[in-house]
Coordinates of C-alpha atoms in Angstrom, one line a residue:
Chain A
M1 CA 81.9 88.9 98.8
E2 CA 83.6 88.4 102.1
T3 CA 84.8 85.0 103.0
G4 CA 87.2 83.6 105.5
T5 CA 87.4 86.5 108.0
E6 CA 85.0 84.9 110.4
G7 CA 87.3 82.0 111.1
T8 CA 90.2 84.2 112.0
A9 CA 88.5 86.0 114.9
A10 CA 90.9 84.5 117.5
P11 CA 94.3 85.8 115.9
R12 CA 92.6 89.2 115.5
A13 CA 92.7 89.7 119.2
G14 CA 96.1 91.2 118.6
A15 CA 94.8 93.9 116.3
G16 CA 94.6 96.5 119.0
A17 CA 98.1 95.7 120.3
E18 CA 101.3 97.1 118.8
P19 CA 102.0 95.3 115.5
V20 CA 105.1 93.2 115.1
W21 CA 107.4 95.3 112.9
T22 CA 110.0 93.9 110.5
G23 CA 112.9 96.0 109.3
L24 CA 114.7 95.8 106.0
P25 CA 117.9 93.7 105.5
R26 CA 121.1 95.6 105.4
G27 CA 121.7 95.0 101.7
L28 CA 119.6 98.0 100.6
L29 CA 121.7 100.4 102.8
K30 CA 124.9 99.0 101.3
V31 CA 123.7 99.5 97.8
R32 CA 122.5 103.0 98.4
R33 CA 125.7 104.0 100.2
L34 CA 127.8 102.4 97.4
L35 CA 125.9 104.5 94.8
L36 CA 126.4 107.6 96.9
V37 CA 130.1 107.0 97.0
L38 CA 130.4 106.0 93.4
W39 CA 128.8 109.3 92.3
L40 CA 130.1 111.8 94.7
V41 CA 133.8 110.7 95.1
P42 CA 134.6 111.0 91.4
L43 CA 132.6 114.3 91.3
T44 CA 134.6 115.7 94.2
A45 CA 137.9 114.7 92.5
A46 CA 136.8 116.0 89.1
V47 CA 135.6 119.4 90.5
G48 CA 138.7 119.7 92.7
V49 CA 141.2 118.9 89.9
L50 CA 139.5 120.8 87.1
L51 CA 139.0 124.0 89.1
G52 CA 142.4 123.7 90.7
V53 CA 144.1 123.5 87.3
F54 CA 142.0 126.0 85.3
A55 CA 140.8 128.5 87.8
G56 CA 143.2 128.5 90.7
G57 CA 143.5 127.0 94.2
V58 CA 140.8 129.1 95.8
W59 CA 138.1 128.0 93.3
A60 CA 139.1 124.4 94.0
A61 CA 137.4 124.8 97.4
F62 CA 134.1 124.2 95.5
A63 CA 135.0 120.6 95.6
L64 CA 134.1 120.7 99.2
L65 CA 130.4 120.9 98.2
P66 CA 130.1 117.3 96.8
L67 CA 132.2 116.1 99.7
A68 CA 129.9 117.7 102.2
G69 CA 127.0 116.1 100.3
L70 CA 128.7 112.8 100.8
L71 CA 129.3 113.3 104.5
W72 CA 125.8 114.4 105.0
G73 CA 124.2 111.7 102.8
W74 CA 126.0 108.8 104.5
P75 CA 124.1 109.1 107.9
M76 CA 120.9 110.3 106.1
L77 CA 120.7 107.1 104.1
G78 CA 121.2 105.2 107.3
R79 CA 118.4 107.0 109.0
N80 CA 116.1 106.5 106.0
W81 CA 116.9 102.8 105.9
R82 CA 116.2 102.4 109.6
S83 CA 112.8 104.1 109.1
W84 CA 111.5 101.6 106.6
R85 CA 109.6 98.8 108.3
Y86 CA 106.5 96.6 107.6
A87 CA 104.2 94.5 109.7
E88 CA 101.8 91.7 108.6
R89 CA 98.7 91.8 110.7
A90 CA 95.8 89.4 110.7
D91 CA 93.8 91.4 108.1
D92 CA 96.1 94.1 106.7
L93 CA 99.7 95.0 105.8
L94 CA 101.3 98.0 107.4
I95 CA 104.2 99.9 105.8
S96 CA 105.9 102.7 107.6
R97 CA 108.7 104.9 106.2
G98 CA 110.4 108.2 106.1
V99 CA 112.2 110.3 108.8
L100 CA 111.3 113.9 108.0
W101 CA 108.3 113.2 105.8
R102 CA 106.8 110.2 107.5
E103 CA 104.2 108.0 105.8
E104 CA 102.3 105.0 107.1
T105 CA 100.2 103.0 104.8
I106 CA 97.6 100.3 105.6
V107 CA 96.4 98.0 102.8
P108 CA 93.7 95.4 103.8
Y109 CA 94.6 92.1 102.2
G110 CA 91.1 91.8 100.6
R111 CA 91.8 95.0 98.5
M112 CA 94.9 93.8 96.8
Q113 CA 94.6 93.4 93.1
L114 CA 98.1 92.4 92.3
V115 CA 101.4 91.7 94.1
E116 CA 104.5 92.4 92.1
V117 CA 108.1 91.4 92.8
T118 CA 110.7 93.3 90.8
S119 CA 114.4 93.2 90.7
G120 CA 116.7 95.3 88.5
P121 CA 120.2 94.4 87.4
L122 CA 121.9 96.2 90.2
E123 CA 119.4 94.9 92.8
R124 CA 120.0 91.3 91.5
K125 CA 123.7 91.7 91.8
F126 CA 123.3 92.5 95.5
G127 CA 120.6 89.9 96.1
L128 CA 117.7 92.3 96.5
A129 CA 114.1 92.5 95.3
S130 CA 111.3 94.9 95.9
L131 CA 107.7 94.1 96.5
Q132 CA 104.8 96.3 95.2
L133 CA 101.2 96.0 96.1
H134 CA 98.5 97.3 93.7
T135 CA 95.0 98.0 94.7
A136 CA 92.2 99.5 92.6
A137 CA 93.3 102.9 93.7
A138 CA 96.3 104.3 91.8
A139 CA 97.2 106.5 94.7
T140 CA 98.0 103.5 96.9
D141 CA 101.7 103.7 97.2
A142 CA 102.7 100.4 98.9
T143 CA 106.2 99.4 98.0
I144 CA 108.7 97.6 100.1
P145 CA 112.2 97.9 98.6
G146 CA 115.4 96.0 99.4
L147 CA 114.0 92.7 100.5
T148 CA 115.9 89.4 100.1
P149 CA 114.4 87.5 97.1
A150 CA 113.4 84.6 99.4
E151 CA 111.5 87.0 101.8
A152 CA 110.0 88.8 98.8
E153 CA 108.7 85.6 97.4
R154 CA 107.4 84.4 100.8
L155 CA 105.6 87.6 101.3
R156 CA 104.2 87.6 97.8
D157 CA 102.8 84.1 98.2
R158 CA 101.4 84.8 101.6
L159 CA 99.8 88.1 100.5
T160 CA 98.3 86.5 97.4
E161 CA 96.9 83.6 99.5
L162 CA 95.5 86.0 102.1
G163 CA 94.2 88.3 99.4
E164 CA 92.3 85.4 97.8
A165 CA 90.8 84.4 101.1
R166 CA 89.5 87.9 101.8
S167 CA 88.9 89.1 98.3
A168 CA 86.5 91.9 98.2
G169 CA 86.8 93.6 94.8
L170 CA 85.8 97.2 94.5
Chain B
M1 CA 68.7 95.0 53.9
T2 CA 68.4 91.3 53.2
A3 CA 72.0 90.3 53.3
P4 CA 72.6 90.8 57.0
D5 CA 69.5 89.0 57.8
V6 CA 70.6 85.9 55.9
H7 CA 73.9 86.2 57.6
E8 CA 72.4 86.3 61.0
D9 CA 70.1 83.4 60.3
V10 CA 73.1 81.2 59.4
R11 CA 74.8 82.4 62.5
D12 CA 71.8 81.5 64.6
Q13 CA 71.8 77.9 63.4
D14 CA 75.6 77.6 63.9
L15 CA 75.6 79.0 67.4
S16 CA 72.2 78.0 68.7
A17 CA 73.6 77.9 72.2
E18 CA 75.9 80.8 71.8
A19 CA 74.6 84.4 71.8
R20 CA 73.2 85.9 68.6
E21 CA 75.6 88.2 66.9
R22 CA 74.2 91.5 65.9
R23 CA 75.2 94.5 63.8
L24 CA 75.0 98.2 64.4
H25 CA 72.3 100.4 62.9
P26 CA 72.6 100.7 59.1
V27 CA 73.1 104.5 59.3
T28 CA 76.5 103.9 60.9
P29 CA 78.4 103.8 57.6
L30 CA 77.2 107.3 56.9
R31 CA 79.1 108.6 59.9
R32 CA 82.1 106.5 59.1
A33 CA 82.0 107.6 55.5
W34 CA 82.9 111.2 56.5
A35 CA 86.4 110.1 57.6
P36 CA 88.2 110.4 54.2
V37 CA 86.3 113.6 53.3
A38 CA 87.2 115.0 56.7
I39 CA 90.9 114.2 56.1
V40 CA 90.9 116.0 52.7
L41 CA 89.0 119.0 54.1
G42 CA 91.4 119.1 57.1
W43 CA 94.3 119.3 54.7
A44 CA 92.7 122.0 52.6
V45 CA 92.0 124.2 55.7
H46 CA 95.4 123.5 57.1
D47 CA 97.1 124.9 54.0
L48 CA 94.7 127.2 52.3
N49 CA 97.0 128.8 49.7
E50 CA 98.3 125.5 48.5
A51 CA 94.8 124.0 48.3
Q52 CA 93.7 127.0 46.2
R53 CA 96.6 126.7 43.8
R54 CA 96.0 123.0 43.4
L55 CA 92.3 123.6 42.8
A56 CA 93.0 126.1 40.1
Q57 CA 95.1 123.6 38.3
L58 CA 92.5 121.0 38.3
T59 CA 90.3 120.7 35.2
A60 CA 86.7 119.8 35.4
T61 CA 87.4 116.2 34.3
T62 CA 90.0 115.5 36.9
L63 CA 87.7 117.0 39.5
L64 CA 84.9 114.7 38.4
I65 CA 87.1 111.7 38.4
G66 CA 88.4 112.5 41.8
I67 CA 84.9 112.8 43.2
A68 CA 83.9 109.6 41.4
V69 CA 86.7 107.8 43.1
L70 CA 86.6 109.5 46.5
I71 CA 82.9 109.1 47.3
P72 CA 82.6 105.4 46.5
A73 CA 85.9 104.8 48.4
A74 CA 84.5 106.6 51.4
A75 CA 81.3 104.7 51.1
L76 CA 83.1 101.4 50.8
Y77 CA 85.2 102.2 53.8
G78 CA 82.1 103.1 55.9
F79 CA 80.3 100.1 54.7
L80 CA 83.2 97.7 55.4
T81 CA 83.8 98.9 58.9
W82 CA 80.1 98.6 59.6
W83 CA 80.0 95.1 58.0
F84 CA 82.9 93.9 60.2
T85 CA 81.6 95.2 63.5
H86 CA 79.5 92.7 65.4
F87 CA 78.4 92.5 69.0
S88 CA 76.6 89.9 71.0
V89 CA 75.5 89.5 74.6
T90 CA 76.1 86.3 76.4
D91 CA 75.2 85.4 80.0
A92 CA 78.2 87.0 81.5
E93 CA 79.8 89.2 78.8
L94 CA 79.2 91.7 76.1
R95 CA 81.4 90.8 73.1
I96 CA 82.4 93.3 70.4
R97 CA 84.3 92.2 67.3
T98 CA 85.5 95.0 65.1
G99 CA 88.3 96.0 62.7
L100 CA 88.9 95.5 59.0
L101 CA 92.7 95.0 58.9
F102 CA 93.5 95.0 62.6
R103 CA 90.9 92.8 64.3
R104 CA 89.9 93.6 67.8
T105 CA 87.7 91.5 70.0
A106 CA 86.6 92.9 73.4
H107 CA 84.8 90.8 76.0
I108 CA 83.3 93.0 78.7
R109 CA 82.3 91.3 81.9
L110 CA 78.9 92.4 82.8
D111 CA 79.2 92.2 86.5
R112 CA 82.1 94.6 86.3
I113 CA 80.2 97.3 84.5
Q114 CA 80.3 100.6 86.4
A115 CA 77.9 102.6 84.3
V116 CA 76.0 102.4 81.1
D117 CA 75.3 105.6 79.1
V118 CA 72.9 106.1 76.1
T119 CA 73.9 109.3 74.4
Q120 CA 72.3 111.0 71.4
P121 CA 74.1 113.8 69.7
L122 CA 71.9 116.3 68.0
L123 CA 72.2 114.8 64.5
A124 CA 71.6 111.3 65.8
R125 CA 68.4 112.6 67.4
F126 CA 67.0 113.6 64.0
V127 CA 67.8 110.2 62.5
G128 CA 66.6 108.4 65.6
V129 CA 69.7 106.6 66.6
A130 CA 71.8 106.5 69.8
K131 CA 75.2 105.6 71.1
L132 CA 75.7 103.1 73.9
K133 CA 78.7 103.6 76.1
L134 CA 80.0 101.3 78.8
D135 CA 82.3 102.3 81.7
V136 CA 84.6 99.5 82.7
I137 CA 87.4 99.7 85.3
G138 CA 90.9 99.8 83.9
A139 CA 89.9 100.7 80.4
D140 CA 91.4 104.0 79.2
K141 CA 88.6 104.8 76.8
K142 CA 85.0 103.8 76.9
D143 CA 83.8 101.0 74.8
E144 CA 80.9 102.2 72.7
L145 CA 78.4 100.9 70.3
A146 CA 77.6 103.6 67.8
Y147 CA 75.0 103.7 66.4
L148 CA 72.1 101.7 67.5
G149 CA 68.4 102.3 66.8
E150 CA 66.9 104.4 69.6
R151 CA 64.6 101.6 70.8
E152 CA 67.3 99.0 70.3
A153 CA 69.8 101.0 72.4
R154 CA 67.3 101.2 75.2
E155 CA 66.4 97.5 75.1
L156 CA 70.1 96.6 75.0
R157 CA 70.8 98.7 78.0
A158 CA 67.9 97.1 79.9
E159 CA 69.2 93.7 78.9
L160 CA 72.8 94.4 79.9
L161 CA 71.6 95.8 83.2
A162 CA 69.3 92.8 83.8
R163 CA 72.1 90.4 83.1
A164 CA 74.6 92.4 85.2
A165 CA 72.0 92.4 88.0
G166 CA 72.0 88.6 88.0
F167 CA 68.5 87.9 86.8
A168 CA 68.0 84.3 85.5
P169 CA 69.1 84.1 81.9
E170 CA 65.7 82.9 80.5
T171 CA 63.9 85.8 82.1
V172 CA 66.4 88.5 81.1
R173 CA 64.5 89.5 77.9
D174 CA 61.2 89.8 79.7
V175 CA 62.4 91.9 82.6
G176 CA 62.6 94.9 80.3
E177 CA 63.4 98.4 81.4
A178 CA 63.1 98.8 85.2
P179 CA 60.6 101.5 86.1
A180 CA 62.3 104.8 87.1
E181 CA 61.0 107.1 89.8
Q182 CA 62.0 110.8 89.4
I183 CA 63.7 112.1 92.4
L184 CA 65.0 115.4 91.2
H185 CA 64.5 117.8 88.4
V186 CA 66.5 121.0 88.0
P187 CA 64.4 123.9 86.6
P188 CA 66.1 125.8 83.8
R189 CA 65.7 129.1 85.7
M190 CA 67.6 127.8 88.7
L191 CA 70.3 126.5 86.5
A192 CA 70.7 129.8 84.7
V193 CA 70.9 131.7 88.0
S194 CA 73.4 129.3 89.4
L195 CA 75.6 129.7 86.4
L196 CA 75.4 133.5 86.7
L197 CA 76.5 133.1 90.3
T198 CA 79.6 131.1 89.4
G199 CA 82.9 133.0 89.9
G200 CA 84.9 131.6 87.0
P201 CA 83.2 133.3 84.0
W202 CA 83.0 136.6 85.8
A203 CA 86.8 136.4 86.5
M204 CA 87.3 135.8 82.8
L205 CA 85.1 138.6 81.9
L206 CA 87.0 140.9 84.3
A207 CA 90.2 139.7 82.7
A208 CA 88.7 140.5 79.3
V209 CA 88.2 144.1 80.3
V210 CA 91.4 144.7 82.3
V211 CA 93.9 142.9 80.1
P212 CA 93.0 144.7 76.8
A213 CA 92.8 148.0 78.6
L214 CA 96.4 147.5 79.9
L215 CA 97.5 146.4 76.5
W216 CA 96.0 149.5 74.9
F217 CA 98.0 151.7 77.2
A218 CA 101.1 149.6 76.4
T219 CA 100.8 149.3 72.6
H220 CA 98.1 151.6 71.3
N221 CA 97.4 148.9 68.7
L222 CA 93.8 148.1 68.2
W223 CA 94.4 144.8 66.6
T224 CA 96.5 143.4 69.4
V225 CA 93.8 144.5 71.9
L226 CA 91.0 142.8 69.9
A227 CA 93.0 139.6 69.4
V228 CA 93.3 139.3 73.2
A229 CA 89.9 140.6 74.2
V230 CA 87.7 138.6 71.9
P231 CA 88.9 135.1 72.9
L232 CA 88.8 136.1 76.6
A233 CA 85.2 137.4 76.4
G234 CA 84.2 134.5 74.2
G235 CA 85.7 132.0 76.6
A236 CA 83.7 133.5 79.5
G237 CA 80.5 133.2 77.5
T238 CA 81.0 129.8 75.9
N239 CA 81.9 128.2 79.2
S240 CA 78.6 129.2 80.8
V241 CA 76.5 128.6 77.7
G242 CA 78.1 125.2 77.2
R243 CA 77.3 124.2 80.7
F244 CA 73.8 125.4 80.4
I245 CA 73.2 123.4 77.2
K246 CA 74.8 120.3 78.8
E247 CA 73.0 120.5 82.1
Y248 CA 69.6 121.7 80.8
D249 CA 66.6 119.6 81.9
W250 CA 68.7 117.7 84.4
T251 CA 66.7 114.8 85.8
V252 CA 67.8 112.3 88.4
G253 CA 65.7 109.1 88.7
E254 CA 66.0 106.0 90.8
S255 CA 65.2 102.6 89.5
P256 CA 66.1 99.0 90.6
D257 CA 68.8 99.2 88.0
G258 CA 70.4 102.0 89.8
L259 CA 70.6 105.7 89.3
R260 CA 69.3 107.4 86.1
I261 CA 70.7 110.7 85.0
D262 CA 69.1 112.3 82.0
H263 CA 70.2 115.7 80.7
G264 CA 71.0 117.9 77.7
L265 CA 69.4 120.5 75.5
L266 CA 70.9 119.6 72.1
D267 CA 72.8 116.4 72.8
R268 CA 70.7 114.1 75.1
D269 CA 72.6 111.9 77.6
H270 CA 71.0 109.1 79.6
E271 CA 73.4 107.6 82.2
T272 CA 72.7 104.7 84.4
V273 CA 74.9 103.9 87.4
P274 CA 74.1 100.5 88.9
P275 CA 73.8 100.3 92.7
G276 CA 76.9 100.0 94.8
R277 CA 79.2 101.6 92.1
V278 CA 79.6 105.0 93.7
Q279 CA 83.0 105.4 95.2
T280 CA 82.9 109.0 96.4
V281 CA 80.3 111.7 96.6
R282 CA 81.3 115.4 96.9
I283 CA 79.0 118.2 97.9
V284 CA 80.4 121.5 96.6
E285 CA 79.1 124.8 97.9
P286 CA 80.5 127.9 96.1
L287 CA 80.6 131.1 98.0
L288 CA 77.9 132.9 95.9
W289 CA 75.4 130.1 96.3
R290 CA 75.6 129.9 100.0
R291 CA 73.1 132.7 100.6
R292 CA 70.5 130.8 98.6
G293 CA 71.5 127.4 100.2
W294 CA 72.3 125.8 96.9
V295 CA 74.8 123.0 96.4
R296 CA 76.3 121.0 93.6
V297 CA 76.8 117.3 94.0
E298 CA 79.6 115.4 92.2
L299 CA 80.2 111.7 92.2
A300 CA 83.1 109.4 91.4
V301 CA 82.5 106.1 89.7
A302 CA 85.5 103.9 88.8
G303 CA 86.4 104.1 85.2
S304 CA 83.8 106.7 84.5
S305 CA 84.3 110.3 83.3
N306 CA 80.9 111.7 84.2
S307 CA 81.2 113.3 87.5
V308 CA 78.1 115.5 88.1
L309 CA 75.2 114.1 89.9
V310 CA 73.2 117.3 90.6
P311 CA 74.4 120.5 88.9
V312 CA 72.4 122.7 91.4
A313 CA 69.8 122.1 94.0
P314 CA 68.8 123.3 97.4
R315 CA 70.8 121.6 100.2
E316 CA 68.0 119.5 101.7
I317 CA 66.9 118.1 98.4
A318 CA 70.6 117.4 97.3
E319 CA 71.2 115.6 100.6
G320 CA 68.1 113.5 100.0
V321 CA 69.5 112.5 96.7
V322 CA 72.9 111.6 98.3
E323 CA 71.1 109.5 100.8
R324 CA 69.4 107.6 98.0
V325 CA 72.7 107.1 96.2
L326 CA 74.5 105.9 99.4
P327 CA 71.9 103.8 101.2
G328 CA 72.1 104.0 105.0
V329 CA 74.1 107.3 105.0
T330 CA 73.0 110.6 106.4
V331 CA 74.9 113.6 105.4
P332 CA 76.3 115.1 108.6
G333 CA 75.6 118.7 109.3
A334 CA 78.3 121.4 109.6
E335 CA 78.1 121.2 113.4
A336 CA 79.0 117.4 113.4
L337 CA 82.4 118.0 111.8
T338 CA 85.3 118.6 114.1
R339 CA 88.0 121.2 113.2
P340 CA 91.7 120.6 113.5
P341 CA 93.3 121.8 116.7
K342 CA 94.1 125.5 117.0
R343 CA 97.9 124.9 116.6
A344 CA 97.2 123.7 113.0
A345 CA 97.0 127.4 112.2
W346 CA 100.8 127.4 112.1
C347 CA 100.8 124.9 109.2
V348 CA 98.0 126.4 107.1
P349 CA 97.3 129.9 108.3
V350 CA 93.7 130.9 107.5
W351 CA 92.3 127.9 105.6
W352 CA 92.7 125.5 108.5
R353 CA 89.3 126.7 109.7
G354 CA 87.8 125.2 106.6
Y355 CA 89.0 121.7 107.4
G356 CA 86.7 119.3 109.1
L357 CA 86.2 115.6 109.7
V358 CA 83.7 113.1 111.0
T359 CA 83.4 109.4 110.6
T360 CA 80.1 107.6 111.0
D361 CA 79.2 103.9 110.8
A362 CA 78.9 104.1 107.0
V363 CA 81.0 106.9 105.7
F364 CA 84.3 108.9 106.1
V365 CA 83.4 112.6 105.7
S366 CA 86.0 115.3 105.2
R367 CA 85.5 118.9 104.4
H368 CA 87.9 121.5 103.0
G369 CA 87.8 124.9 101.5
L370 CA 86.8 128.2 103.1
M371 CA 85.1 130.1 100.4
R372 CA 84.1 127.2 98.2
R373 CA 83.3 124.5 100.7
R374 CA 83.7 120.9 99.6
L375 CA 82.4 118.0 101.6
A376 CA 83.6 114.5 100.5
L377 CA 81.9 111.3 101.6
V378 CA 83.5 107.9 101.1
P379 CA 81.6 104.8 102.1
H380 CA 83.9 102.6 104.2
A381 CA 83.3 99.6 101.9
K382 CA 85.0 101.6 99.0
V383 CA 88.2 102.4 100.8
Q384 CA 91.2 100.7 99.1
S385 CA 94.0 101.8 101.4
V386 CA 94.6 104.3 104.2
R387 CA 97.7 106.4 104.6
L388 CA 99.0 108.7 107.2
T389 CA 101.5 111.4 106.2
Q390 CA 103.4 113.9 108.4
G391 CA 105.9 116.5 107.2
P392 CA 108.6 118.0 109.5
W393 CA 106.6 121.1 110.2
E394 CA 103.5 119.2 110.9
R395 CA 105.3 117.0 113.3
F396 CA 106.7 120.0 115.1
R397 CA 103.1 121.2 115.7
G398 CA 101.9 117.7 116.5
V399 CA 99.5 117.3 113.6
A400 CA 99.2 114.8 110.7
D401 CA 97.2 114.1 107.5
V402 CA 95.1 111.0 106.9
H403 CA 94.5 110.0 103.3
V404 CA 91.8 107.6 102.2
D405 CA 92.2 106.1 98.7
T406 CA 89.2 104.9 96.7
G407 CA 88.9 102.9 93.5
A408 CA 87.9 105.8 91.3
D409 CA 91.4 107.3 91.7
K410 CA 90.1 109.9 94.1
T411 CA 91.9 110.4 97.4
V412 CA 90.0 112.1 100.2
T413 CA 92.2 113.7 102.8
A414 CA 91.5 114.8 106.3
R415 CA 94.2 117.4 106.9
L416 CA 95.9 118.5 110.1
R417 CA 94.4 116.2 112.6
D418 CA 96.0 115.9 116.1
A419 CA 98.8 113.3 115.7
G420 CA 97.4 110.9 118.3
E421 CA 93.9 111.2 116.8
A422 CA 95.3 110.6 113.3
A423 CA 97.1 107.4 114.4
E424 CA 94.0 106.2 116.0
L425 CA 91.9 107.2 113.0
L426 CA 94.3 105.3 110.7
R427 CA 93.9 102.1 112.6
A428 CA 90.2 102.5 113.0
Q429 CA 89.6 103.4 109.4
A430 CA 91.5 100.3 108.2
D431 CA 89.3 98.1 110.4
R432 CA 86.1 99.9 109.2
S433 CA 87.0 99.6 105.6
R434 CA 87.6 95.9 106.0
T435 CA 84.3 95.2 107.8
G436 CA 82.4 97.7 105.8
R437 CA 82.6 95.4 102.8
K438 CA 80.5 92.7 104.6
V439 CA 77.4 94.9 104.7
A440 CA 77.9 96.3 101.2
R441 CA 75.7 95.0 98.4
P442 CA 77.1 92.4 96.0
D443 CA 78.2 93.2 92.5
R444 CA 75.2 91.3 91.1
W445 CA 72.7 93.4 93.0
M446 CA 69.5 91.4 92.1
A447 CA 71.1 88.0 92.3
P448 CA 69.0 85.5 94.4

């Protein structure tokens, strides 16, 4: 049963206009780059040293592979991080992401069944939290990673409130 | 059976306001009693030699003692599970209490019921009992009441549907079964012809000829060839025969309670899908049926495993049924669908011609498939989220895909639309799915 949408006719005037996008805080990029470095630098060193000692100097050139991965991954993570953005509109939430494989998701507030804020140990260490929206469709893939806990909670409360006001069920 | 009656009377006085607790049909223990016997049999079949050796060692006395213990134990087990299973219907819920050691209580909200099935396996038909199954969203397996008396099952279904529909509690028992109007019946001849015109079994039959022939040239061993040929040929036959038995006498009816689907030659199934539960309808048109103008209609209901609405019917009749299932919807003709732009051929070479899309006031319609055409219809009110995806190659050609997710875990995709059109479609579809809900019928469809 639809309730509450009638009253919000005025703010919806902006629905046709370009939505106001919000990017992600820099923390997520830092964590991802840190992980990249933590994995690939020791790997480069290990491959270089082991092959250098046991197989000869030429073979040690294989250590350049993880190094290349590191150099390539560094800007890629930046591009991917910049591509993530979301916008709260009057009646739905927009999430846009991806550089090569772009994906844009729209979830009407009334369809949200559950809003979830999760934060793993590493994320907590860096003050990050991710927000996930669940609808009745399992295919709905609406996750916003790397938010600050305060923003994640604000968003969760706002979405829950809007979801209740516009609740529509199946 | 006097004991249960006494028990129920006492219950009645205790819970005069609460709903009356009921038990399943007294034949139920017989079904349950088979469990221990089945376990022993299963063990014996699994390890035949060992079983024979053990059997030879047994003397007549031990055998008799074994039987004397086993049968009462099985009977007791069956009786106890039956005795400890109760169900009751309250204004808003169906409650099932069950379990001997591990108790389980399920409360099923009636306004969330997606479908109610009454099924009768062959044996149950002889005894005159039936199973009642409920489809609820989010439950992995169906909650079922097995077995109930045939009449009781039908009355219970009518009562559950009347309560789910939102009739006043005091009138629920008098409402009775809603009258059904038959809207489609599939003649057995048509069903048989349609199954003969299905590609799958023929492909298997072909494999059953070709593969053994190749094997013969490779090995010259008759037994290897037979071991491969027989299951393949059998598979081709049983698939079709099984479908014929299941889809025999397929009748679709319409009643105020929703859609009625009755079918089956040996096992009879009676399904009821209340109004407004259908999330997606798919019209499938296999290549070999096209000349006759026949189609198959499938539907998706959240939490339900039944997916066939019409196994085979001429297109106009099938479209009529779809229009009854989704009120206010007309199935758009092939000419109404727009194809992707020509440059989409670079992304999906030949098959791009099969893609098509049209949106009307009520539904999002997408077609795909070249040989076997599939047309999917999603009412706007059932759309849970909308997504646009675009891979690198698609971006290079300026096209994108739009996905529409529904509550029945079905995603309908409009592939390879022009990028600008896709972005527009994404926004418009989100708006339509939000507003579509306003005109949709409420969960309690008969509520005043």
